[in-house]
Amino acid sequence: EAGVAQSPRYKIIEKRQSVAFWCNPISGHATLYWYQQILGQGPKLLIQFQNNGVVDDSQLPKDRFSAERLKGVDSTLKIQPAKLEDSAVYLCASSLRGPSGRAVSFNEQFFGPGTRLTVL
Amino acid sequence: QKEVEQDPGPLSVPEGAIVSLNCTYSNSAFQYFMWYRQYSRKGPELLMYTYSSGNKEDGRFTAQVDKSSKYISLFIRDSQPSDSATYLCAIPRDLYGGATNKLIFGTGTLLAVQP
């Protein structure tokens, strides 16, 4: 089974430039997540999609970050304009199912290798 | 107070040592507790998870949860150089929307096992 694919793996840009990251989740996975991992910290959820709808984007800096998952499969995350503090690894993850109502169930998230962004 | 706090390390141990990695959490309602392993320049991968209190063992790895003290631990027995990685504890905040939504991660502990 192919894993979560991300591209590019590395990107260096200057502040105020734009950048876009692409993610292709595991086939059949309905839920897709974008995380930001700053050096020395754990991943922080930016946005969660269930198919092509947004479930949670409460921690997405919407003045500069945007994300879409138009056909409910792959997704792009964009930053425009970038700031120095956006330097981080951007991780995409997917899971088979999404929210399951009030039933508590296990739903493993599978992570891609990430895109390492450096903003100069 | 952060929802999940983790001993930052780094930790360097000789091969064969027993390793203890620890996190604390603030919300007594949390029920699932996970440990992810992240190798350098890779994404995190789920190592183990436990539900509620108690221990769970998988080979050389044991995950332990003490809900009374809001303390979770991962023990690695007979550590190997291949165990060298960053270990992240993670807890799903959203209990009713599916167990692994809204994962809150600790800061991670970098472990180096010296041959």
mmCIF file of C-alpha atoms in Angstrom:
data_model
loop_
_atom_site.group_PDB
_atom_site.id
_atom_site.type_symbol
_atom_site.label_atom_id
_atom_site.label_comp_id
_atom_site.label_asym_id
_atom_site.label_seq_id
_atom_site.Cartn_x
_atom_site.Cartn_y
_atom_site.Cartn_z
ATOM 1 C CA GLU A 1 0.000 0.000 0.000
ATOM 2 C CA ALA A 2 1.500 3.339 -1.032
ATOM 3 C CA GLY A 3 1.868 5.865 1.754
ATOM 4 C CA VAL A 4 1.026 9.545 1.914
ATOM 5 C CA ALA A 5 2.931 11.437 -0.787
ATOM 6 C CA GLN A 6 4.070 15.028 -0.437
ATOM 7 C CA SER A 7 5.946 17.408 -2.697
ATOM 8 C CA PRO A 8 8.209 19.206 -2.817
ATOM 9 C CA ARG A 9 10.371 17.740 -0.053
ATOM 10 C CA TYR A 10 12.294 20.966 0.434
ATOM 11 C CA LYS A 11 11.590 24.596 -0.403
ATOM 12 C CA ILE A 12 13.564 27.760 0.243
ATOM 13 C CA ILE A 13 11.898 31.120 -0.363
ATOM 14 C CA GLU A 14 12.311 34.705 0.705
ATOM 15 C CA LYS A 15 9.851 36.381 3.033
ATOM 16 C CA ARG A 16 6.768 37.831 1.362
ATOM 17 C CA GLN A 17 6.957 35.233 -1.421
ATOM 18 C CA SER A 18 4.281 32.618 -2.007
ATOM 19 C CA VAL A 19 4.630 28.866 -1.740
ATOM 20 C CA ALA A 20 2.393 25.852 -2.257
ATOM 21 C CA PHE A 21 2.630 22.307 -0.981
ATOM 22 C CA TRP A 22 0.904 19.255 -2.404
ATOM 23 C CA CYS A 23 -0.331 16.113 -0.686
ATOM 24 C CA ASN A 24 -1.760 12.876 -2.024
ATOM 25 C CA PRO A 25 -3.275 10.764 0.757
ATOM 26 C CA ILE A 26 -3.514 7.000 0.957
ATOM 27 C CA SER A 27 -6.097 5.740 -1.509
ATOM 28 C CA GLY A 28 -9.555 5.568 0.027
ATOM 29 C CA HIS A 29 -8.743 7.726 3.042
ATOM 30 C CA ALA A 30 -11.565 10.172 3.608
ATOM 31 C CA THR A 31 -9.853 12.435 6.100
ATOM 32 C CA LEU A 32 -6.817 14.577 5.370
ATOM 33 C CA TYR A 33 -4.836 16.714 7.814
ATOM 34 C CA TRP A 34 -2.184 19.387 7.440
ATOM 35 C CA TYR A 35 0.203 19.911 10.368
ATOM 36 C CA GLN A 36 2.959 22.438 10.985
ATOM 37 C CA GLN A 37 6.019 21.215 12.878
ATOM 38 C CA ILE A 38 8.418 23.925 13.976
ATOM 39 C CA LEU A 39 11.927 22.770 14.870
ATOM 40 C CA GLY A 40 12.002 21.338 18.387
ATOM 41 C CA GLN A 41 8.227 21.145 18.677
ATOM 42 C CA GLY A 42 5.525 18.596 18.056
ATOM 43 C CA PRO A 43 3.215 18.848 15.044
ATOM 44 C CA LYS A 44 0.357 21.335 15.321
ATOM 45 C CA LEU A 45 -2.858 20.748 13.369
ATOM 46 C CA LEU A 46 -3.576 23.495 10.845
ATOM 47 C CA ILE A 47 -6.593 22.120 9.011
ATOM 48 C CA GLN A 48 -8.624 18.923 8.715
ATOM 49 C CA PHE A 49 -10.719 17.869 5.717
ATOM 50 C CA GLN A 50 -13.420 15.228 5.625
ATOM 51 C CA ASN A 51 -13.664 14.367 1.919
ATOM 52 C CA ASN A 52 -13.681 17.841 0.345
ATOM 53 C CA GLY A 53 -15.183 19.699 3.304
ATOM 54 C CA VAL A 54 -13.327 21.486 6.091
ATOM 55 C CA VAL A 55 -13.898 19.934 9.540
ATOM 56 C CA ASP A 56 -11.527 22.118 11.557
ATOM 57 C CA ASP A 57 -9.400 25.086 10.541
ATOM 58 C CA SER A 58 -9.370 26.845 13.900
ATOM 59 C CA GLN A 59 -5.567 27.011 14.027
ATOM 60 C CA LEU A 60 -5.004 28.016 10.401
ATOM 61 C CA PRO A 61 -3.719 31.618 10.057
ATOM 62 C CA LYS A 62 -6.307 32.493 7.476
ATOM 63 C CA ASP A 63 -4.804 35.866 6.600
ATOM 64 C CA ARG A 64 -1.915 34.105 4.878
ATOM 65 C CA PHE A 65 -2.629 30.364 4.763
ATOM 66 C CA SER A 66 -5.178 28.628 2.575
ATOM 67 C CA ALA A 67 -5.874 25.013 1.768
ATOM 68 C CA GLU A 68 -8.170 23.123 -0.530
ATOM 69 C CA ARG A 69 -9.163 19.582 -1.343
ATOM 70 C CA LEU A 70 -11.384 20.124 -4.333
ATOM 71 C CA LYS A 71 -12.124 16.548 -5.421
ATOM 72 C CA GLY A 72 -11.815 14.960 -2.015
ATOM 73 C CA VAL A 73 -8.509 13.314 -2.857
ATOM 74 C CA ASP A 74 -5.285 15.320 -3.016
ATOM 75 C CA SER A 75 -4.823 18.671 -1.337
ATOM 76 C CA THR A 76 -2.748 21.822 -1.589
ATOM 77 C CA LEU A 77 -1.663 24.141 1.214
ATOM 78 C CA LYS A 78 -0.605 27.654 0.267
ATOM 79 C CA ILE A 79 1.163 30.417 2.135
ATOM 80 C CA GLN A 80 0.939 33.946 0.761
ATOM 81 C CA PRO A 81 2.884 35.972 1.789
ATOM 82 C CA ALA A 82 5.363 33.924 3.799
ATOM 83 C CA LYS A 83 6.932 35.179 7.021
ATOM 84 C CA LEU A 84 10.160 34.105 8.700
ATOM 85 C CA GLU A 85 8.189 32.319 11.425
ATOM 86 C CA ASP A 86 6.585 30.047 8.809
ATOM 87 C CA SER A 87 9.865 28.137 8.544
ATOM 88 C CA ALA A 88 8.857 24.622 9.544
ATOM 89 C CA VAL A 89 8.093 21.155 8.254
ATOM 90 C CA TYR A 90 4.589 20.864 6.836
ATOM 91 C CA LEU A 91 3.208 17.395 7.329
ATOM 92 C CA CYS A 92 0.228 15.888 5.610
ATOM 93 C CA ALA A 93 -1.613 12.943 7.168
ATOM 94 C CA SER A 94 -4.638 10.896 6.223
ATOM 95 C CA SER A 95 -6.975 8.508 7.963
ATOM 96 C CA LEU A 96 -9.565 6.080 6.702
ATOM 97 C CA ARG A 97 -12.505 7.558 8.532
ATOM 98 C CA GLY A 98 -13.403 10.871 9.982
ATOM 99 C CA PRO A 99 -15.614 11.868 12.885
ATOM 100 C CA SER A 100 -17.800 9.017 14.045
ATOM 101 C CA GLY A 101 -20.391 10.842 16.063
ATOM 102 C CA ARG A 102 -20.396 10.043 19.740
ATOM 103 C CA ALA A 103 -18.783 6.642 19.365
ATOM 104 C CA VAL A 104 -15.202 6.686 20.502
ATOM 105 C CA SER A 105 -13.176 4.656 18.064
ATOM 106 C CA PHE A 106 -9.615 4.365 16.987
ATOM 107 C CA ASN A 107 -8.745 5.978 13.684
ATOM 108 C CA GLU A 108 -5.018 5.931 12.913
ATOM 109 C CA GLN A 109 -3.470 8.854 11.094
ATOM 110 C CA PHE A 110 -0.709 8.072 8.585
ATOM 111 C CA PHE A 111 1.844 10.792 7.949
ATOM 112 C CA GLY A 112 3.754 11.732 4.836
ATOM 113 C CA PRO A 113 7.474 12.626 4.884
ATOM 114 C CA GLY A 114 6.759 16.356 5.056
ATOM 115 C CA THR A 115 7.908 19.450 3.186
ATOM 116 C CA ARG A 116 10.688 21.385 4.864
ATOM 117 C CA LEU A 117 10.148 25.112 4.286
ATOM 118 C CA THR A 118 12.866 27.668 4.939
ATOM 119 C CA VAL A 119 11.884 31.328 4.740
ATOM 120 C CA LEU A 120 14.851 33.717 4.444
ATOM 121 C CA GLN B 1 -0.679 25.214 31.357
ATOM 122 C CA LYS B 2 -0.125 23.266 28.134
ATOM 123 C CA GLU B 3 -2.526 20.418 27.465
ATOM 124 C CA VAL B 4 0.348 17.986 26.883
ATOM 125 C CA GLU B 5 3.884 18.430 28.195
ATOM 126 C CA GLN B 6 6.835 16.195 27.437
ATOM 127 C CA ASP B 7 10.311 15.880 28.892
ATOM 128 C CA PRO B 8 12.341 17.545 26.119
ATOM 129 C CA GLY B 9 15.562 15.594 26.342
ATOM 130 C CA PRO B 10 17.725 14.994 24.415
ATOM 131 C CA LEU B 11 18.484 11.588 25.827
ATOM 132 C CA SER B 12 21.625 9.595 25.066
ATOM 133 C CA VAL B 13 21.923 6.005 26.316
ATOM 134 C CA PRO B 14 24.196 3.048 25.621
ATOM 135 C CA GLU B 15 22.894 0.116 23.615
ATOM 136 C CA GLY B 16 20.954 -2.299 25.798
ATOM 137 C CA ALA B 17 19.798 0.326 28.294
ATOM 138 C CA ILE B 18 16.216 0.731 29.461
ATOM 139 C CA VAL B 19 14.757 4.021 28.273
ATOM 140 C CA SER B 20 11.908 5.892 29.947
ATOM 141 C CA LEU B 21 10.073 8.643 28.081
ATOM 142 C CA ASN B 22 7.396 10.674 29.834
ATOM 143 C CA CYS B 23 4.531 13.085 29.286
ATOM 144 C CA THR B 24 1.946 14.755 31.460
ATOM 145 C CA TYR B 25 -1.450 16.057 30.423
ATOM 146 C CA SER B 26 -3.961 18.425 31.910
ATOM 147 C CA ASN B 27 -7.449 17.196 30.939
ATOM 148 C CA SER B 28 -8.724 14.267 32.965
ATOM 149 C CA ALA B 29 -11.290 13.525 30.233
ATOM 150 C CA PHE B 30 -8.616 12.354 27.793
ATOM 151 C CA GLN B 31 -8.921 8.621 27.154
ATOM 152 C CA TYR B 32 -6.609 7.662 24.259
ATOM 153 C CA PHE B 33 -2.864 8.045 24.632
ATOM 154 C CA MET B 34 -0.459 7.531 21.763
ATOM 155 C CA TRP B 35 3.250 7.348 21.133
ATOM 156 C CA TYR B 36 4.668 8.257 17.736
ATOM 157 C CA ARG B 37 8.226 7.691 16.551
ATOM 158 C CA GLN B 38 9.775 10.127 14.102
ATOM 159 C CA TYR B 39 13.045 9.360 12.366
ATOM 160 C CA SER B 40 15.111 12.231 11.043
ATOM 161 C CA ARG B 41 13.530 13.825 7.954
ATOM 162 C CA LYS B 42 10.537 11.469 8.079
ATOM 163 C CA GLY B 43 6.948 11.852 9.178
ATOM 164 C CA PRO B 44 5.783 10.494 12.547
ATOM 165 C CA GLU B 45 4.596 6.891 12.648
ATOM 166 C CA LEU B 46 2.323 5.420 15.261
ATOM 167 C CA LEU B 47 4.248 3.186 17.628
ATOM 168 C CA MET B 48 1.625 2.303 20.233
ATOM 169 C CA TYR B 49 -1.583 3.519 21.729
ATOM 170 C CA THR B 50 -3.452 2.776 24.935
ATOM 171 C CA TYR B 51 -7.009 3.373 26.011
ATOM 172 C CA SER B 52 -7.685 4.520 29.559
ATOM 173 C CA SER B 53 -5.310 3.415 32.320
ATOM 174 C CA GLY B 54 -2.910 0.532 32.507
ATOM 175 C CA ASN B 55 -0.060 -0.953 30.557
ATOM 176 C CA LYS B 56 0.288 -2.197 27.025
ATOM 177 C CA GLU B 57 3.274 -4.175 25.839
ATOM 178 C CA ASP B 58 4.529 -4.726 22.288
ATOM 179 C CA GLY B 59 7.858 -6.467 22.045
ATOM 180 C CA ARG B 60 10.500 -4.263 23.651
ATOM 181 C CA PHE B 61 8.065 -1.369 24.079
ATOM 182 C CA THR B 62 5.681 -0.793 26.982
ATOM 183 C CA ALA B 63 3.223 2.093 27.194
ATOM 184 C CA GLN B 64 1.896 2.998 30.614
ATOM 185 C CA VAL B 65 -0.896 5.366 31.607
ATOM 186 C CA ASP B 66 -1.609 6.627 35.117
ATOM 187 C CA LYS B 67 -4.816 8.626 34.889
ATOM 188 C CA SER B 68 -4.775 9.507 38.588
ATOM 189 C CA SER B 69 -1.608 11.528 38.097
ATOM 190 C CA LYS B 70 -2.217 12.337 34.403
ATOM 191 C CA TYR B 71 1.116 10.781 33.508
ATOM 192 C CA ILE B 72 2.010 8.652 30.501
ATOM 193 C CA SER B 73 5.229 6.780 29.870
ATOM 194 C CA LEU B 74 6.924 4.769 27.168
ATOM 195 C CA PHE B 75 9.568 2.253 28.187
ATOM 196 C CA ILE B 76 12.025 0.735 25.738
ATOM 197 C CA ARG B 77 13.854 -2.376 26.909
ATOM 198 C CA ASP B 78 17.163 -3.519 25.427
ATOM 199 C CA SER B 79 17.422 -0.326 23.403
ATOM 200 C CA GLN B 80 19.051 -0.566 19.975
ATOM 201 C CA PRO B 81 20.772 2.029 17.774
ATOM 202 C CA SER B 82 17.818 1.663 15.408
ATOM 203 C CA ASP B 83 15.607 3.105 18.167
ATOM 204 C CA SER B 84 17.393 6.445 17.764
ATOM 205 C CA ALA B 85 14.609 8.869 16.833
ATOM 206 C CA THR B 86 12.313 11.517 18.260
ATOM 207 C CA TYR B 87 9.463 10.108 20.335
ATOM 208 C CA LEU B 88 6.261 12.115 20.517
ATOM 209 C CA CYS B 89 3.364 11.560 22.859
ATOM 210 C CA ALA B 90 -0.013 12.501 21.384
ATOM 211 C CA ILE B 91 -3.537 12.744 22.726
ATOM 212 C CA PRO B 92 -6.739 13.328 20.751
ATOM 213 C CA ARG B 93 -8.627 16.284 22.204
ATOM 214 C CA ASP B 94 -11.947 15.581 20.560
ATOM 215 C CA LEU B 95 -13.495 12.640 22.387
ATOM 216 C CA TYR B 96 -16.801 12.569 20.596
ATOM 217 C CA GLY B 97 -15.788 13.231 17.054
ATOM 218 C CA GLY B 98 -13.658 10.154 16.573
ATOM 219 C CA ALA B 99 -10.741 9.127 18.723
ATOM 220 C CA THR B 100 -7.887 10.430 16.645
ATOM 221 C CA ASN B 101 -9.167 13.782 15.530
ATOM 222 C CA LYS B 102 -7.363 16.900 16.769
ATOM 223 C CA LEU B 103 -4.215 15.235 17.963
ATOM 224 C CA ILE B 104 -2.279 17.277 20.522
ATOM 225 C CA PHE B 105 1.389 16.418 20.414
ATOM 226 C CA GLY B 106 4.077 16.829 23.026
ATOM 227 C CA THR B 107 7.270 18.590 22.017
ATOM 228 C CA GLY B 108 9.092 15.303 21.453
ATOM 229 C CA THR B 109 12.130 13.703 23.071
ATOM 230 C CA LEU B 110 15.170 13.064 20.894
ATOM 231 C CA LEU B 111 16.701 9.710 21.786
ATOM 232 C CA ALA B 112 20.165 8.572 20.716
ATOM 233 C CA VAL B 113 21.191 4.984 21.436
ATOM 234 C CA GLN B 114 24.955 4.641 21.251
ATOM 235 C CA PRO B 115 26.380 1.332 19.947
#
